[in-house]
Coordinates of C-alpha atoms in Angstrom, one line a residue:
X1 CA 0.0 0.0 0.0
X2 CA 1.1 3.8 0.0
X3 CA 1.6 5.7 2.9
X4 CA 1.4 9.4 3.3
X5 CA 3.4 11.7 6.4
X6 CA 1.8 14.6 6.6
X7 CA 4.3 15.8 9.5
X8 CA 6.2 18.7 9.2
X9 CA 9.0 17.1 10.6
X10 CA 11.0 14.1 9.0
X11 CA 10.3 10.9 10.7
X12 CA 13.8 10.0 11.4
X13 CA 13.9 13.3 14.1
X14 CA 10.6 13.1 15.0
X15 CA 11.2 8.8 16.2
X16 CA 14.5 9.3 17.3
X17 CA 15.5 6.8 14.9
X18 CA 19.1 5.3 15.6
X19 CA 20.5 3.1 12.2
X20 CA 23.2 4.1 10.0
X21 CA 21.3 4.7 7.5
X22 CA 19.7 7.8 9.5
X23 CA 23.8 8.7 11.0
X24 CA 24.7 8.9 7.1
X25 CA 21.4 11.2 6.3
X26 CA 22.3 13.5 9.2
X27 CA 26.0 13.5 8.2
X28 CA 25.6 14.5 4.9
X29 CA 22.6 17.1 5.7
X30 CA 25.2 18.6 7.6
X31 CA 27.7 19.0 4.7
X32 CA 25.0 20.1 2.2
X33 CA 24.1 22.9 4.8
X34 CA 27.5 24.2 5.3
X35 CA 28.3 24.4 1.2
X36 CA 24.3 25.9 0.9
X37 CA 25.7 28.9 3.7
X38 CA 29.0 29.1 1.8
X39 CA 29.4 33.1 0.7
X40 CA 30.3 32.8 -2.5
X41 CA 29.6 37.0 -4.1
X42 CA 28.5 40.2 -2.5
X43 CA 25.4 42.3 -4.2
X44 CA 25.4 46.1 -3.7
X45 CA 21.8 46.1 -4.9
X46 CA 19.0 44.4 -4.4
X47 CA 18.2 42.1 -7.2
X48 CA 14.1 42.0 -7.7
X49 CA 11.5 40.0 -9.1
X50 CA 9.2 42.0 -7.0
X51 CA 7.5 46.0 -7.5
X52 CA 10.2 47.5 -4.9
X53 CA 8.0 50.0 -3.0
X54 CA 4.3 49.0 -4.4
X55 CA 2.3 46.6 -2.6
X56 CA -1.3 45.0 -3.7
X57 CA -4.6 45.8 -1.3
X58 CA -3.6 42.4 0.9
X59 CA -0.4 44.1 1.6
X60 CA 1.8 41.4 -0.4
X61 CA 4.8 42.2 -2.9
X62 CA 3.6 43.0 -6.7
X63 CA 5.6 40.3 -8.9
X64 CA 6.8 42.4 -12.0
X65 CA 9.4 39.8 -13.2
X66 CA 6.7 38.1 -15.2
X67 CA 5.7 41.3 -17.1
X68 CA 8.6 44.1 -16.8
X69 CA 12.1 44.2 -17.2
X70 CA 14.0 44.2 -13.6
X71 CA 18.0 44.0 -13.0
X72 CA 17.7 40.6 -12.0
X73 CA 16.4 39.5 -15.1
X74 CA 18.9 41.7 -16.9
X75 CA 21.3 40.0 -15.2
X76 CA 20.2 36.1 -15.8
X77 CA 20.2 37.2 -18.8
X78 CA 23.2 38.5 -19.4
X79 CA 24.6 35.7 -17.8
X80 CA 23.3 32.9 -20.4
X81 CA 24.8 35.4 -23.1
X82 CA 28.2 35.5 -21.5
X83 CA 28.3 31.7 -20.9
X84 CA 27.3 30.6 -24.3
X85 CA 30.5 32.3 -25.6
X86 CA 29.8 33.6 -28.8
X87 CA 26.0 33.3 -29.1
X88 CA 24.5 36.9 -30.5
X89 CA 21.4 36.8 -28.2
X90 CA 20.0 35.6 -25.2
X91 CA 16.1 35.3 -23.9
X92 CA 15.0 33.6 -20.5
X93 CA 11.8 33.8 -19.4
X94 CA 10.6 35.6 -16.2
X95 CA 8.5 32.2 -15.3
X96 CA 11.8 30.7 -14.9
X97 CA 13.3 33.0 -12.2
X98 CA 12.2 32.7 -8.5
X99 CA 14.0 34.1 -6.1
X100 CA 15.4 37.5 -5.1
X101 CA 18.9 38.0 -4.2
X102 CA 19.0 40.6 -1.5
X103 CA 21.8 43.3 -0.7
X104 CA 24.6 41.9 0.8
X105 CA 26.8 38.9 1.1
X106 CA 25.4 36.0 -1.8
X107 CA 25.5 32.2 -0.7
X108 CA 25.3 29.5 -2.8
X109 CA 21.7 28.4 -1.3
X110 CA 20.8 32.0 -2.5
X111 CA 22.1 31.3 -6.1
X112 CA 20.4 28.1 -6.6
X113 CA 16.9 29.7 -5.2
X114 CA 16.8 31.7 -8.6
X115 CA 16.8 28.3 -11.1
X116 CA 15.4 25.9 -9.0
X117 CA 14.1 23.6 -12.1
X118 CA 17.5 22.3 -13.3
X119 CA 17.1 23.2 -17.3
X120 CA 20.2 23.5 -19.5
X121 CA 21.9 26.2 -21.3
X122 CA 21.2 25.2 -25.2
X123 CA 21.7 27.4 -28.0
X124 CA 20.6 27.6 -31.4
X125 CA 20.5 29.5 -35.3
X126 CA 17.4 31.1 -35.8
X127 CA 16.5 33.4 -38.3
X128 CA 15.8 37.1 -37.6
X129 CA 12.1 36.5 -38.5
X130 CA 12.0 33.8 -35.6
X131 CA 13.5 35.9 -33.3
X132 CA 10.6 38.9 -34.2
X133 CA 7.7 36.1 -33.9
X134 CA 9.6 34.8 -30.3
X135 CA 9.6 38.5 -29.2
X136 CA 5.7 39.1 -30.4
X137 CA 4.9 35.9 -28.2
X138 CA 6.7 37.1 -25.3
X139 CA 4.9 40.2 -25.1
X140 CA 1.5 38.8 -26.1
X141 CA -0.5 39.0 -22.6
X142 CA 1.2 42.4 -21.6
X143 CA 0.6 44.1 -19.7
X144 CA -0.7 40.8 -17.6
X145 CA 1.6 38.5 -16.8
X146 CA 3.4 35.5 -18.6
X147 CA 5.9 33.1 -17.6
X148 CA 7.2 32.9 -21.1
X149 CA 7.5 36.7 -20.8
X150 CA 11.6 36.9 -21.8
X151 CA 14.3 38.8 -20.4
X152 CA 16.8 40.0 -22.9
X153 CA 20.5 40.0 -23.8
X154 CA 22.1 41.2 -26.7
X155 CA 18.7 43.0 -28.0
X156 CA 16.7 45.9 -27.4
X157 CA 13.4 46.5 -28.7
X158 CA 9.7 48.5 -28.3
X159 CA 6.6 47.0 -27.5
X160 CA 3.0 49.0 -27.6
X161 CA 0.4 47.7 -25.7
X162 CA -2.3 49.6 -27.1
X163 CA -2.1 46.9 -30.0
X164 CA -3.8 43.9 -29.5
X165 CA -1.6 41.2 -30.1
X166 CA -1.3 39.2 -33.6
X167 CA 0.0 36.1 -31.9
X168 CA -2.6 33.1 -32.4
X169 CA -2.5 30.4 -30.3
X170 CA -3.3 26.4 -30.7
X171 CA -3.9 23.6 -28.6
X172 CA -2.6 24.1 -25.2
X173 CA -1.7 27.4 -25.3
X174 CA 0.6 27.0 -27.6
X175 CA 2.1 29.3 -30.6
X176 CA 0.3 28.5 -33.6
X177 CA 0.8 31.3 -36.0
X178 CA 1.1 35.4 -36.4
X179 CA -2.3 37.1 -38.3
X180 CA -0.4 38.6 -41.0
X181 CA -3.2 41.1 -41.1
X182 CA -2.4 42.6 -37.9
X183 CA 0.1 45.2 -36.8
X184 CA 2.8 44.1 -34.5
X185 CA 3.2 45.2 -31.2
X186 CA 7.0 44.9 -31.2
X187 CA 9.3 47.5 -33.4
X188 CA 12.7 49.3 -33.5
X189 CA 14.3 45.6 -32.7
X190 CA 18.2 46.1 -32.2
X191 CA 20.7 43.4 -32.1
X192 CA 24.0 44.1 -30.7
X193 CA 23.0 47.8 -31.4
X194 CA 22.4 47.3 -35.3
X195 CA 18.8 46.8 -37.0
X196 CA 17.6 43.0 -36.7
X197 CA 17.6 41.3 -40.1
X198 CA 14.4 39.4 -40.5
X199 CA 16.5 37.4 -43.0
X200 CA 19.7 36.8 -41.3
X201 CA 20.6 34.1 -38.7
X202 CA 21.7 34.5 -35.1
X203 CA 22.6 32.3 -32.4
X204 CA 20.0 32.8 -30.1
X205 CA 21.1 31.3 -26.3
X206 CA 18.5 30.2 -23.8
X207 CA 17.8 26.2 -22.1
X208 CA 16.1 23.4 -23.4
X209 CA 12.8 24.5 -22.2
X210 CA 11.7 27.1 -24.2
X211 CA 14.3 26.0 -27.2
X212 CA 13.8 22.2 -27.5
X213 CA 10.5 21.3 -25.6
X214 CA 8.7 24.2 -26.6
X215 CA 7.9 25.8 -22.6
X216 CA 5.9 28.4 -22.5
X217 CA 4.3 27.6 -26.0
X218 CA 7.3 28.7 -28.2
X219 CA 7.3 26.2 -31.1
X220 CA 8.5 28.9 -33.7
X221 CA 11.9 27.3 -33.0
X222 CA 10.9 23.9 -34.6
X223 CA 14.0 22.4 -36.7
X224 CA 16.6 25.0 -36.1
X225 CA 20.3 24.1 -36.1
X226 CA 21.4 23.2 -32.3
X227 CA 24.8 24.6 -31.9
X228 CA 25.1 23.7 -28.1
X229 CA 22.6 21.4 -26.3
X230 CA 22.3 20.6 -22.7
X231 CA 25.9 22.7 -21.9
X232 CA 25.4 22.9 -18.5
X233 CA 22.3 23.5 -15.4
X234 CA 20.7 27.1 -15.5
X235 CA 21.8 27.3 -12.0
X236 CA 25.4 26.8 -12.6
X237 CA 25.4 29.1 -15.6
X238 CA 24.9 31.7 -12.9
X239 CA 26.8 31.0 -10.5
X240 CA 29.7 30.8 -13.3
X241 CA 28.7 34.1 -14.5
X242 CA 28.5 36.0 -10.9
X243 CA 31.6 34.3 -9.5
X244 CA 33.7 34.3 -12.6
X245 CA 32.8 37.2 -15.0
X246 CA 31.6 39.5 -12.6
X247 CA 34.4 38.1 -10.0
X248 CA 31.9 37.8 -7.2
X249 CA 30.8 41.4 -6.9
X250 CA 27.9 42.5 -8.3
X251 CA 26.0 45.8 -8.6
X252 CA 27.9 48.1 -11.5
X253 CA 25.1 48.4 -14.4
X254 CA 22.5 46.7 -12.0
X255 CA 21.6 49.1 -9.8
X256 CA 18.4 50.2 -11.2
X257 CA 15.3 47.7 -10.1
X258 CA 14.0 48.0 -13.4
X259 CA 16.3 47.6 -15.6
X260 CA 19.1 48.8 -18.4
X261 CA 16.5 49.8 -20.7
X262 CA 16.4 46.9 -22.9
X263 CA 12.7 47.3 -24.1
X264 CA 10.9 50.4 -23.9
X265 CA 6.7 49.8 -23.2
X266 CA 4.6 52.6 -24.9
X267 CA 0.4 52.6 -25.0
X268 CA 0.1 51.9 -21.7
X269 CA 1.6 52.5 -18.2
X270 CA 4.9 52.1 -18.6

């Protein structure tokens, strides 16, 4: 039969129980505690995925990380760009982030809080016409919220609300197709500072998620090249990223809560 413990507390502590096999667990909880604590970078800033000073009518934290920029998603970002080497662009979606890191000394523990769902850094070639339909898609509930909702690296771009979106969906809430009738909500897309060519390729770094397995419903990326697949955990490429690039001290170009600018809302609050 199956049995459930709906204890708050494990049963080996909570029976006392004396076996190695419950020495060994408390001997390596131990161990896995002390590398969790281990201070591994120091923030100046407070990293968000929460409204900094607004709060909603039960008094909780407004979660913005699903439907604005903020420097923590700048910074995720930034970090799957820098560890893909030479990939052109890089998107992670705000679903995907989900912890803040606060002001102050940075432990591991608080690291591995941000990609808790152990995806991999993949990259592929898409074509500049992908990339527009992946940016329409991302911005397609604003200004609700989305989990697919991507942060940005690499590109900057404009987004007006007041148009209702052209992206249609399928099954599942999927991507189906753009209605080629419609205006587009997203414009003046810049890659690496130059015009996006709807005709060109990129290398476009992310993880498997949204790139292989369609997450978030984004199956414009069907049959592109894969230049890098399963590279290394999401968690890992930030850690990698804050303790080697930015040598464990972060808050230069990250100080602002909401962002570096990288896409500019108009038609709407902004």
């Amino acid at each position: 039969k199956l049995y459930s413990w709906n204890q708050d507390i494990d049963a080996t502590t909570l029976l006392n129980l004396q076996n190695p096999a419950a020495d060994a667990v408390r001997a390596e909880t131990g161990v896995l505690s002390d590398k969790l604590s281990e201070v591994v970078a120091r923030t100046t800033v407070d990293l968000v995925i929460y409204d900094p000073t607004i709060v909603n009518e039960e008094g909780n934290p407004v979660r913005i990380i699903r439907n604005r920029e903020t420097n923590l998603g700048d910074m995720v970002a930034d970090a799957y760009l820098d560890q893909a080497g030479d990939a052109d662009i890089a998107f992670i979606n705000g679903g995907g982030i989900r912890a803040q890191i606060r002001k102050g000394d940075v432990t591991l523990n608080d690291i591995l809080r941000v990609h808790p769902y152990g995806n991999y850094l993949t990259v592929i070639r898409v074509t500049g016409q992908q990339v527009l339909d992946a940016l329409e898609w991302s911005v397609h509930s604003l200004p609700g919220e989305f989990g697919g909702f991507n942060h940005v690296a690499g590109l900057t771009y404009e987004v007006d609300i007041s148009i209702p979106t052209p992206c249609i969906e399928g099954e599942r809430g999927m991507f189906d197709h753009m209605d080629e009738t419609m205006k587009r909500r997203v414009s003046n897309v810049l890659v690496q500072g130059q015009p996006l060519d709807p005709n060109a390729t990129y290398k476009l770094a992310s993880h498997n998620y949204q790139l292989l397995d369609n997450g978030d419903g984004y199956t414009m990326y069907k049959g592109c090249e894969v230049l890098q697949e399963s590279v290394k955990l999401d968690n890992q490429v930030l850690i990698d990223f804050i303790t080697g690039t930015l040598k464990g001290e972060i808050g230069e170009g990250y100080d602002n809560p909401n962002g570096q600018g990288r896409f500019k809302v108009t038609g709407g609050h902004e």
